[in-house]
Amino acid sequence: MKMAQADDHIRKGPWTEQEDLQLVCFVGLFGDRRWDFIAKVSGLNRTGKSCRLRWVNYLHPGLKRGRMTPQEERLVLELHSRWGNRWSRIARKIPGRTDNEIKNYWRTHMRKKAQEMRKRGTAMTSIASSSTINTMTESPTKSENVLGISNRFPGNKGSCNTTDLDANGERDISEEEDYSMDRIWDEIASPEDEVNSAQVFNEGYYNTKNNKEVGCSFSCPPMASPLWEFSSESLWKMDDEDEMKTLVHMGGTSDHFNSTMNTVDYHKLCFR
DNA sequence: AAAAGCCGCAACCGCCTTAGG
DNA sequence: TCCTAAGGCGGTTGCGGCTTT
C-alpha cells in the first residue's frame, strides 16, 4: 500500500463524470503514458494507476461496448486455451476489448459452465476426453493448468477414486453440488499439471509461480511491448499476418482493426 | 410489492517488470 | 550494476441492477 500512504486525500471508488472529463482532457494534452504526471497536473486526487485503469478500461476511444459477439467468444476460448489467463495478451488480439472485460467474461463463462456441469452431473472424465472440448472451453482460470482436469474433478479424483462412489457404485452427487468454482480451480492447479498441459497442447506454457514463459513452441509473436503505441490511432494493432488470418477465420470483422480516433464515438463514450 | 439471490462490471490490491538515472 | 519509480498485469472485491421467489 505504498501509494495510498503518500497522500491521505487520494480518491477511490467510482469515477464521476467530471473526473472522466478531466482525465480525457489531460490525456489529450499529455498522451496516455505518464500517468503519475497526469494524475498530478490534472488535479484529480487519484493515483496514476487509477487514472491509467480508468482510461484503459473505460475511456479509451477504441473500446467496444456491449456483449461479446459469438466470434469474440470463440476467439477468447481459442486464445485462452493457448495462453491461459494471460488476459492482456488475449485482449491484444481482440480489438476493442480490454483484459478486464475478457477476464470478467471468462469468469462468468466459467461459472455458468460449472453450474451446467453440476446440473447435468456429468463426470469431467467424459468432458475432458471429449473432442468437442479440445479448445478447453472449460479450462480453469487459475493458472494455465488446462489439463489434468479429468482426474481431478469431483467424483474422479486421483482417477476414479472409488470413495467417490456410493455403495451402488453411483456417483456421490452431494459432493458435486458442493463444488464451487474456487474449489474446482484449487483442484485443478498443481505443478505437474502445468507440464501435462504443455505436453498435450504443445503450445507454450508458463511457470505459474513467477509468470515466466518457460516454453513456447507455437507460432506467436513475442510479447508485444506496450499495450498500444503512444498514439491515439489504435489500441489494437494487427501486427502479425497470422493473427489477421486467425481473426478472419474466426469470422470477425476487420472494421475495428483500423479504428482510429473517432470524434463522435469518442464523445459518445466520454459524455454519455 | 418486498426480499433474497444472482450477475456483470468497475475498480482496487499487490506483485512483477521495465526504464531511467 | 544497482536502485527506485512508474507502468503493467492478474486476482479479487464490492456494488448496483436485474431476476426470481
mmCIF file of C-alpha atoms (C1' of nucleotides) in Angstrom:
data_model
loop_
_atom_site.group_PDB
_atom_site.id
_atom_site.type_symbol
_atom_site.label_atom_id
_atom_site.label_comp_id
_atom_site.label_asym_id
_atom_site.label_seq_id
_atom_site.Cartn_x
_atom_site.Cartn_y
_atom_site.Cartn_z
ATOM 1 C CA MET A 1 0.000 0.000 0.000
ATOM 2 C CA LYS A 2 2.769 2.382 -0.824
ATOM 3 C CA MET A 3 0.735 4.709 -2.994
ATOM 4 C CA ALA A 4 -2.100 5.382 -0.628
ATOM 5 C CA GLN A 5 0.037 6.267 2.291
ATOM 6 C CA ALA A 6 1.682 9.073 0.366
ATOM 7 C CA ASP A 7 -1.498 11.043 0.252
ATOM 8 C CA ASP A 8 -4.446 10.608 2.509
ATOM 9 C CA HIS A 9 -6.669 12.552 0.161
ATOM 10 C CA ILE A 10 -6.352 10.137 -2.695
ATOM 11 C CA ARG A 11 -9.806 9.432 -4.014
ATOM 12 C CA LYS A 12 -11.021 5.906 -4.514
ATOM 13 C CA GLY A 13 -14.126 4.304 -5.808
ATOM 14 C CA PRO A 14 -16.299 5.097 -8.793
ATOM 15 C CA TRP A 15 -15.318 7.886 -11.113
ATOM 16 C CA THR A 16 -17.582 10.859 -11.593
ATOM 17 C CA GLU A 17 -18.424 12.355 -14.953
ATOM 18 C CA GLN A 18 -16.389 15.388 -14.028
ATOM 19 C CA GLU A 19 -13.347 13.282 -13.280
ATOM 20 C CA ASP A 20 -13.737 11.468 -16.576
ATOM 21 C CA LEU A 21 -13.844 14.740 -18.432
ATOM 22 C CA GLN A 22 -10.757 15.949 -16.678
ATOM 23 C CA LEU A 23 -8.886 12.777 -17.399
ATOM 24 C CA VAL A 24 -9.858 12.748 -21.062
ATOM 25 C CA CYS A 25 -8.778 16.322 -21.346
ATOM 26 C CA PHE A 26 -5.364 15.753 -19.816
ATOM 27 C CA VAL A 27 -4.714 12.552 -21.696
ATOM 28 C CA GLY A 28 -5.439 14.524 -24.816
ATOM 29 C CA LEU A 29 -2.857 17.039 -23.765
ATOM 30 C CA PHE A 30 -0.099 14.802 -22.487
ATOM 31 C CA GLY A 31 -0.780 11.431 -24.024
ATOM 32 C CA ASP A 32 -1.553 8.143 -22.371
ATOM 33 C CA ARG A 33 1.798 7.400 -20.835
ATOM 34 C CA ARG A 34 2.842 9.442 -17.908
ATOM 35 C CA TRP A 35 0.080 8.555 -15.560
ATOM 36 C CA ASP A 36 1.573 9.826 -12.367
ATOM 37 C CA PHE A 37 2.262 13.103 -14.056
ATOM 38 C CA ILE A 38 -1.272 13.280 -15.426
ATOM 39 C CA ALA A 39 -2.690 12.398 -12.049
ATOM 40 C CA LYS A 40 -0.790 15.266 -10.513
ATOM 41 C CA VAL A 41 -1.318 18.017 -13.042
ATOM 42 C CA SER A 42 -4.946 17.185 -13.685
ATOM 43 C CA GLY A 43 -5.886 17.927 -10.139
ATOM 44 C CA LEU A 44 -7.609 14.597 -9.894
ATOM 45 C CA ASN A 45 -6.947 13.200 -6.484
ATOM 46 C CA ARG A 46 -6.302 9.836 -7.980
ATOM 47 C CA THR A 47 -3.233 7.715 -8.353
ATOM 48 C CA GLY A 48 -1.573 7.364 -11.700
ATOM 49 C CA LYS A 49 -2.550 3.760 -11.665
ATOM 50 C CA SER A 50 -6.152 4.581 -11.115
ATOM 51 C CA CYS A 51 -6.079 7.062 -13.986
ATOM 52 C CA ARG A 52 -4.484 4.586 -16.302
ATOM 53 C CA LEU A 53 -7.017 1.928 -15.416
ATOM 54 C CA ARG A 54 -9.899 4.263 -15.955
ATOM 55 C CA TRP A 55 -8.570 5.251 -19.327
ATOM 56 C CA VAL A 56 -7.686 1.776 -20.487
ATOM 57 C CA ASN A 57 -10.864 0.107 -19.321
ATOM 58 C CA TYR A 58 -13.416 2.774 -19.865
ATOM 59 C CA LEU A 59 -12.473 5.992 -21.562
ATOM 60 C CA HIS A 60 -10.267 4.902 -24.406
ATOM 61 C CA PRO A 61 -11.946 5.786 -27.713
ATOM 62 C CA GLY A 62 -11.194 2.417 -29.270
ATOM 63 C CA LEU A 63 -13.270 0.468 -26.812
ATOM 64 C CA LYS A 64 -16.252 -1.547 -27.868
ATOM 65 C CA ARG A 65 -19.163 -1.734 -25.517
ATOM 66 C CA GLY A 66 -21.789 -4.315 -25.045
ATOM 67 C CA ARG A 67 -21.924 -8.054 -25.223
ATOM 68 C CA MET A 68 -19.246 -10.149 -26.754
ATOM 69 C CA THR A 69 -20.089 -11.385 -30.190
ATOM 70 C CA PRO A 70 -20.027 -15.130 -30.828
ATOM 71 C CA GLN A 71 -16.878 -14.592 -32.856
ATOM 72 C CA GLU A 72 -15.230 -12.830 -29.983
ATOM 73 C CA GLU A 73 -16.353 -15.506 -27.590
ATOM 74 C CA ARG A 74 -14.811 -18.169 -29.742
ATOM 75 C CA LEU A 75 -11.647 -16.196 -30.034
ATOM 76 C CA VAL A 76 -11.433 -15.808 -26.290
ATOM 77 C CA LEU A 77 -11.834 -19.528 -25.831
ATOM 78 C CA GLU A 78 -9.327 -20.271 -28.508
ATOM 79 C CA LEU A 79 -6.730 -17.909 -27.139
ATOM 80 C CA HIS A 80 -7.341 -18.908 -23.560
ATOM 81 C CA SER A 81 -6.732 -22.495 -24.499
ATOM 82 C CA ARG A 82 -3.360 -21.395 -25.795
ATOM 83 C CA TRP A 83 -2.279 -18.921 -23.217
ATOM 84 C CA GLY A 84 -4.334 -19.466 -20.137
ATOM 85 C CA ASN A 85 -5.002 -16.416 -18.035
ATOM 86 C CA ARG A 86 -2.810 -14.062 -19.997
ATOM 87 C CA TRP A 87 -5.661 -11.627 -20.221
ATOM 88 C CA SER A 88 -3.791 -8.677 -21.554
ATOM 89 C CA ARG A 89 -2.214 -10.848 -24.176
ATOM 90 C CA ILE A 90 -5.578 -12.206 -25.196
ATOM 91 C CA ALA A 91 -7.034 -8.723 -25.172
ATOM 92 C CA ARG A 92 -4.451 -7.539 -27.641
ATOM 93 C CA LYS A 93 -5.857 -9.946 -30.158
ATOM 94 C CA ILE A 94 -9.427 -8.874 -29.649
ATOM 95 C CA PRO A 95 -9.844 -5.319 -30.827
ATOM 96 C CA GLY A 96 -11.895 -3.093 -28.623
ATOM 97 C CA ARG A 97 -11.921 -5.416 -25.653
ATOM 98 C CA THR A 98 -9.892 -4.926 -22.528
ATOM 99 C CA ASP A 99 -8.167 -7.506 -20.439
ATOM 100 C CA ASN A 100 -10.512 -6.667 -17.619
ATOM 101 C CA GLU A 101 -13.532 -7.250 -19.784
ATOM 102 C CA ILE A 102 -12.255 -10.556 -21.047
ATOM 103 C CA LYS A 103 -11.314 -11.606 -17.571
ATOM 104 C CA ASN A 104 -14.783 -10.806 -16.321
ATOM 105 C CA TYR A 105 -16.333 -12.566 -19.263
ATOM 106 C CA TRP A 106 -14.301 -15.656 -18.663
ATOM 107 C CA ARG A 107 -15.194 -15.729 -15.024
ATOM 108 C CA THR A 108 -18.868 -15.536 -15.805
ATOM 109 C CA HIS A 109 -18.469 -18.051 -18.563
ATOM 110 C CA MET A 110 -16.731 -20.492 -16.288
ATOM 111 C CA ARG A 111 -19.309 -20.101 -13.579
ATOM 112 C CA LYS A 112 -22.090 -20.862 -15.981
ATOM 113 C CA LYS A 113 -20.286 -23.842 -17.370
ATOM 114 C CA ALA A 114 -19.626 -25.159 -13.912
ATOM 115 C CA GLN A 115 -23.258 -24.801 -12.980
ATOM 116 C CA GLU A 116 -24.371 -26.551 -16.120
ATOM 117 C CA MET A 117 -21.993 -29.370 -15.407
ATOM 118 C CA ARG A 118 -23.201 -29.724 -11.891
ATOM 119 C CA LYS A 119 -26.781 -29.779 -13.061
ATOM 120 C CA ARG A 120 -26.044 -32.439 -15.575
ATOM 121 C CA GLY A 121 -23.987 -34.253 -13.030
ATOM 122 C CA THR A 122 -21.598 -35.235 -15.714
ATOM 123 C CA ALA A 123 -18.228 -36.513 -14.777
ATOM 124 C CA MET A 124 -15.400 -34.434 -16.053
ATOM 125 C CA THR A 125 -13.810 -37.575 -17.332
ATOM 126 C CA SER A 126 -16.087 -37.625 -20.295
ATOM 127 C CA ILE A 127 -15.789 -33.918 -20.759
ATOM 128 C CA ALA A 128 -12.056 -33.867 -20.766
ATOM 129 C CA SER A 129 -11.901 -36.692 -23.208
ATOM 130 C CA SER A 130 -14.435 -35.147 -25.474
ATOM 131 C CA SER A 131 -13.047 -33.855 -28.707
ATOM 132 C CA THR A 132 -15.605 -31.113 -28.811
ATOM 133 C CA ILE A 133 -13.841 -29.514 -25.964
ATOM 134 C CA ASN A 134 -10.391 -29.661 -27.362
ATOM 135 C CA THR A 135 -10.002 -25.950 -27.002
ATOM 136 C CA MET A 136 -10.603 -26.446 -23.320
ATOM 137 C CA THR A 137 -13.573 -24.198 -23.133
ATOM 138 C CA GLU A 138 -13.985 -25.381 -19.605
ATOM 139 C CA SER A 139 -10.420 -24.690 -18.791
ATOM 140 C CA PRO A 140 -9.637 -23.193 -15.462
ATOM 141 C CA THR A 141 -8.943 -19.579 -14.967
ATOM 142 C CA LYS A 142 -6.451 -20.157 -12.261
ATOM 143 C CA SER A 143 -3.092 -20.787 -13.845
ATOM 144 C CA GLU A 144 -2.578 -22.374 -17.161
ATOM 145 C CA ASN A 145 -3.374 -25.830 -15.951
ATOM 146 C CA VAL A 146 -5.803 -26.546 -18.633
ATOM 147 C CA LEU A 147 -5.212 -30.216 -18.453
ATOM 148 C CA GLY A 148 -5.281 -32.646 -15.646
ATOM 149 C CA ILE A 149 -8.911 -31.884 -15.216
ATOM 150 C CA SER A 150 -10.134 -35.325 -15.971
ATOM 151 C CA ASN A 151 -8.684 -36.932 -12.924
ATOM 152 C CA ARG A 152 -9.209 -34.052 -10.612
ATOM 153 C CA PHE A 153 -12.790 -33.060 -10.877
ATOM 154 C CA PRO A 154 -15.287 -34.209 -8.320
ATOM 155 C CA GLY A 155 -16.041 -37.821 -8.379
ATOM 156 C CA ASN A 156 -12.940 -38.572 -10.266
ATOM 157 C CA LYS A 157 -10.094 -37.501 -8.074
ATOM 158 C CA GLY A 158 -6.957 -39.483 -8.384
ATOM 159 C CA SER A 159 -8.510 -41.041 -11.440
ATOM 160 C CA CYS A 160 -11.558 -42.999 -10.456
ATOM 161 C CA ASN A 161 -11.217 -42.917 -6.751
ATOM 162 C CA THR A 162 -13.848 -45.336 -5.632
ATOM 163 C CA THR A 163 -14.502 -43.423 -2.458
ATOM 164 C CA ASP A 164 -16.489 -41.023 -4.560
ATOM 165 C CA LEU A 165 -18.935 -43.677 -5.453
ATOM 166 C CA ASP A 166 -21.649 -44.818 -3.196
ATOM 167 C CA ALA A 167 -22.372 -48.343 -2.261
ATOM 168 C CA ASN A 168 -24.122 -48.962 -5.526
ATOM 169 C CA GLY A 169 -21.201 -47.691 -7.428
ATOM 170 C CA GLU A 170 -23.021 -44.500 -8.267
ATOM 171 C CA ARG A 171 -21.634 -41.065 -8.001
ATOM 172 C CA ASP A 172 -21.987 -39.129 -4.829
ATOM 173 C CA ILE A 173 -23.970 -36.179 -6.101
ATOM 174 C CA SER A 174 -23.904 -34.341 -2.811
ATOM 175 C CA GLU A 175 -20.248 -33.695 -3.211
ATOM 176 C CA GLU A 176 -20.667 -32.356 -6.695
ATOM 177 C CA GLU A 177 -23.327 -29.985 -5.571
ATOM 178 C CA ASP A 178 -20.912 -28.674 -3.076
ATOM 179 C CA TYR A 179 -18.336 -27.870 -5.690
ATOM 180 C CA SER A 180 -17.611 -24.194 -6.076
ATOM 181 C CA MET A 181 -15.537 -22.732 -8.866
ATOM 182 C CA ASP A 182 -12.863 -21.872 -6.400
ATOM 183 C CA ARG A 183 -12.675 -25.408 -5.306
ATOM 184 C CA ILE A 184 -12.596 -26.635 -8.856
ATOM 185 C CA TRP A 185 -9.709 -24.327 -9.572
ATOM 186 C CA ASP A 186 -7.944 -25.372 -6.449
ATOM 187 C CA GLU A 187 -8.306 -28.934 -7.540
ATOM 188 C CA ILE A 188 -7.008 -28.161 -10.956
ATOM 189 C CA ALA A 189 -3.928 -26.208 -10.018
ATOM 190 C CA SER A 190 -0.874 -28.311 -9.422
ATOM 191 C CA PRO A 191 2.668 -28.245 -10.736
ATOM 192 C CA GLU A 192 2.537 -31.492 -12.612
ATOM 193 C CA ASP A 193 -0.477 -30.312 -14.489
ATOM 194 C CA GLU A 194 1.486 -27.439 -15.888
ATOM 195 C CA VAL A 195 3.754 -29.896 -17.529
ATOM 196 C CA ASN A 196 0.894 -32.023 -18.703
ATOM 197 C CA SER A 197 -0.773 -29.037 -20.132
ATOM 198 C CA ALA A 198 2.247 -28.108 -22.102
ATOM 199 C CA GLN A 199 2.873 -31.585 -23.254
ATOM 200 C CA VAL A 200 -0.559 -32.062 -24.611
ATOM 201 C CA PHE A 201 -1.135 -28.715 -26.177
ATOM 202 C CA ASN A 202 2.452 -28.309 -27.199
ATOM 203 C CA GLU A 203 1.714 -24.666 -27.487
ATOM 204 C CA GLY A 204 3.678 -22.971 -24.815
ATOM 205 C CA TYR A 205 3.201 -22.783 -21.148
ATOM 206 C CA TYR A 206 4.143 -20.745 -18.184
ATOM 207 C CA ASN A 207 5.699 -21.225 -14.893
ATOM 208 C CA THR A 208 2.805 -20.073 -12.822
ATOM 209 C CA LYS A 209 4.964 -19.407 -9.815
ATOM 210 C CA ASN A 210 6.595 -16.411 -11.388
ATOM 211 C CA ASN A 211 4.544 -15.941 -14.522
ATOM 212 C CA LYS A 212 7.507 -16.612 -16.708
ATOM 213 C CA GLU A 213 7.017 -18.162 -20.060
ATOM 214 C CA VAL A 214 9.084 -21.286 -19.904
ATOM 215 C CA GLY A 215 8.222 -22.823 -23.181
ATOM 216 C CA CYS A 216 6.597 -21.757 -26.363
ATOM 217 C CA SER A 217 6.507 -23.868 -29.434
ATOM 218 C CA PHE A 218 3.558 -22.412 -31.222
ATOM 219 C CA SER A 219 3.983 -19.576 -33.569
ATOM 220 C CA CYS A 220 3.177 -16.462 -31.746
ATOM 221 C CA PRO A 221 4.803 -13.102 -31.838
ATOM 222 C CA PRO A 222 6.987 -12.088 -28.975
ATOM 223 C CA MET A 223 5.226 -10.298 -26.196
ATOM 224 C CA ALA A 224 4.161 -7.035 -27.610
ATOM 225 C CA SER A 225 5.775 -4.223 -25.814
ATOM 226 C CA PRO A 226 3.273 -1.713 -24.596
ATOM 227 C CA LEU A 227 -0.420 -2.158 -24.797
ATOM 228 C CA TRP A 228 -0.500 0.337 -27.549
ATOM 229 C CA GLU A 229 1.872 2.696 -29.172
ATOM 230 C CA PHE A 230 1.965 6.196 -27.972
ATOM 231 C CA SER A 231 -0.700 7.465 -30.257
ATOM 232 C CA SER A 232 -4.403 7.643 -30.269
ATOM 233 C CA GLU A 233 -4.511 5.822 -33.556
ATOM 234 C CA SER A 234 -5.397 2.392 -32.463
ATOM 235 C CA LEU A 235 -5.255 0.419 -29.321
ATOM 236 C CA TRP A 236 -5.235 -2.906 -31.021
ATOM 237 C CA LYS A 237 -2.910 -3.267 -33.914
ATOM 238 C CA MET A 238 -2.698 -6.313 -36.075
ATOM 239 C CA ASP A 239 1.000 -6.673 -36.364
ATOM 240 C CA ASP A 240 1.044 -10.236 -37.445
ATOM 241 C CA GLU A 241 -0.304 -11.767 -40.574
ATOM 242 C CA ASP A 242 -1.170 -14.949 -38.748
ATOM 243 C CA GLU A 243 -3.250 -13.081 -36.282
ATOM 244 C CA MET A 244 -5.129 -11.447 -39.059
ATOM 245 C CA LYS A 245 -5.764 -14.817 -40.609
ATOM 246 C CA THR A 246 -6.967 -16.113 -37.317
ATOM 247 C CA LEU A 247 -9.425 -13.304 -36.960
ATOM 248 C CA VAL A 248 -10.657 -13.638 -40.495
ATOM 249 C CA HIS A 249 -11.014 -17.318 -39.897
ATOM 250 C CA MET A 250 -12.986 -16.633 -36.767
ATOM 251 C CA GLY A 251 -15.360 -14.578 -38.802
ATOM 252 C CA GLY A 252 -14.514 -11.331 -37.117
ATOM 253 C CA THR A 253 -14.840 -8.061 -38.844
ATOM 254 C CA SER A 254 -11.805 -6.056 -39.622
ATOM 255 C CA ASP A 255 -13.519 -2.750 -39.108
ATOM 256 C CA HIS A 256 -12.227 -2.084 -35.682
ATOM 257 C CA PHE A 257 -8.686 -3.074 -36.520
ATOM 258 C CA ASN A 258 -8.386 0.157 -38.296
ATOM 259 C CA SER A 259 -10.270 2.027 -35.726
ATOM 260 C CA THR A 260 -8.939 5.464 -35.354
ATOM 261 C CA MET A 261 -9.902 8.184 -33.037
ATOM 262 C CA ASN A 262 -13.458 8.786 -33.977
ATOM 263 C CA THR A 263 -14.525 12.027 -32.518
ATOM 264 C CA VAL A 264 -18.191 11.192 -32.465
ATOM 265 C CA ASP A 265 -17.737 7.860 -30.756
ATOM 266 C CA TYR A 266 -15.219 9.407 -28.505
ATOM 267 C CA HIS A 267 -17.654 11.948 -27.256
ATOM 268 C CA LYS A 268 -20.394 9.402 -27.050
ATOM 269 C CA LEU A 269 -18.164 7.484 -24.746
ATOM 270 C CA CYS A 270 -16.971 10.357 -22.736
ATOM 271 C CA PHE A 271 -20.078 12.402 -22.432
ATOM 272 C CA ARG A 272 -22.834 9.907 -22.349
ATOM 273 C "C1'" DA B 1 -44.609 -5.248 -3.567
ATOM 274 C "C1'" DA B 2 -40.736 -6.636 -0.944
ATOM 275 C "C1'" DA B 3 -36.838 -9.525 -0.016
ATOM 276 C "C1'" DA B 4 -33.289 -12.531 -1.462
ATOM 277 C "C1'" DG B 5 -30.226 -14.133 -4.714
ATOM 278 C "C1'" DC B 6 -27.596 -13.678 -8.799
ATOM 279 C "C1'" DC B 7 -24.852 -11.476 -12.264
ATOM 280 C "C1'" DG B 8 -21.961 -8.193 -14.597
ATOM 281 C "C1'" DC B 9 -18.659 -4.976 -14.248
ATOM 282 C "C1'" DA B 10 -15.758 -1.232 -12.416
ATOM 283 C "C1'" DA B 11 -12.166 -0.595 -9.514
ATOM 284 C "C1'" DC B 12 -8.662 -1.809 -6.158
ATOM 285 C "C1'" DC B 13 -4.653 -4.526 -4.457
ATOM 286 C "C1'" DG B 14 -0.269 -6.325 -4.570
ATOM 287 C "C1'" DC B 15 3.294 -8.372 -7.138
ATOM 288 C "C1'" DC B 16 6.288 -8.273 -11.131
ATOM 289 C "C1'" DT B 17 8.684 -5.975 -14.886
ATOM 290 C "C1'" DT B 18 10.815 -2.237 -17.112
ATOM 291 C "C1'" DA B 19 13.098 2.062 -17.770
ATOM 292 C "C1'" DG B 20 15.960 5.654 -16.364
ATOM 293 C "C1'" DG B 21 19.422 7.721 -13.526
ATOM 294 C "C1'" DT C 1 25.434 -2.846 -11.784
ATOM 295 C "C1'" DC C 2 22.266 -1.269 -8.568
ATOM 296 C "C1'" DC C 3 18.350 1.348 -7.058
ATOM 297 C "C1'" DT C 4 13.998 3.478 -7.477
ATOM 298 C "C1'" DA C 5 9.787 4.933 -9.518
ATOM 299 C "C1'" DA C 6 6.353 4.065 -12.810
ATOM 300 C "C1'" DG C 7 3.828 1.030 -15.560
ATOM 301 C "C1'" DG C 8 1.676 -3.436 -16.405
ATOM 302 C "C1'" DC C 9 -0.731 -7.424 -15.093
ATOM 303 C "C1'" DG C 10 -3.651 -10.974 -12.886
ATOM 304 C "C1'" DG C 11 -6.501 -11.812 -8.969
ATOM 305 C "C1'" DT C 12 -10.062 -10.252 -6.144
ATOM 306 C "C1'" DT C 13 -13.719 -7.482 -4.162
ATOM 307 C "C1'" DG C 14 -17.767 -4.751 -3.757
ATOM 308 C "C1'" DC C 15 -21.632 -2.514 -5.589
ATOM 309 C "C1'" DG C 16 -25.636 -1.688 -8.399
ATOM 310 C "C1'" DG C 17 -29.080 -3.501 -11.201
ATOM 311 C "C1'" DC C 18 -31.804 -7.284 -12.653
ATOM 312 C "C1'" DT C 19 -34.335 -11.560 -11.815
ATOM 313 C "C1'" DT C 20 -36.587 -14.779 -9.065
ATOM 314 C "C1'" DT C 21 -39.249 -16.185 -5.170
#
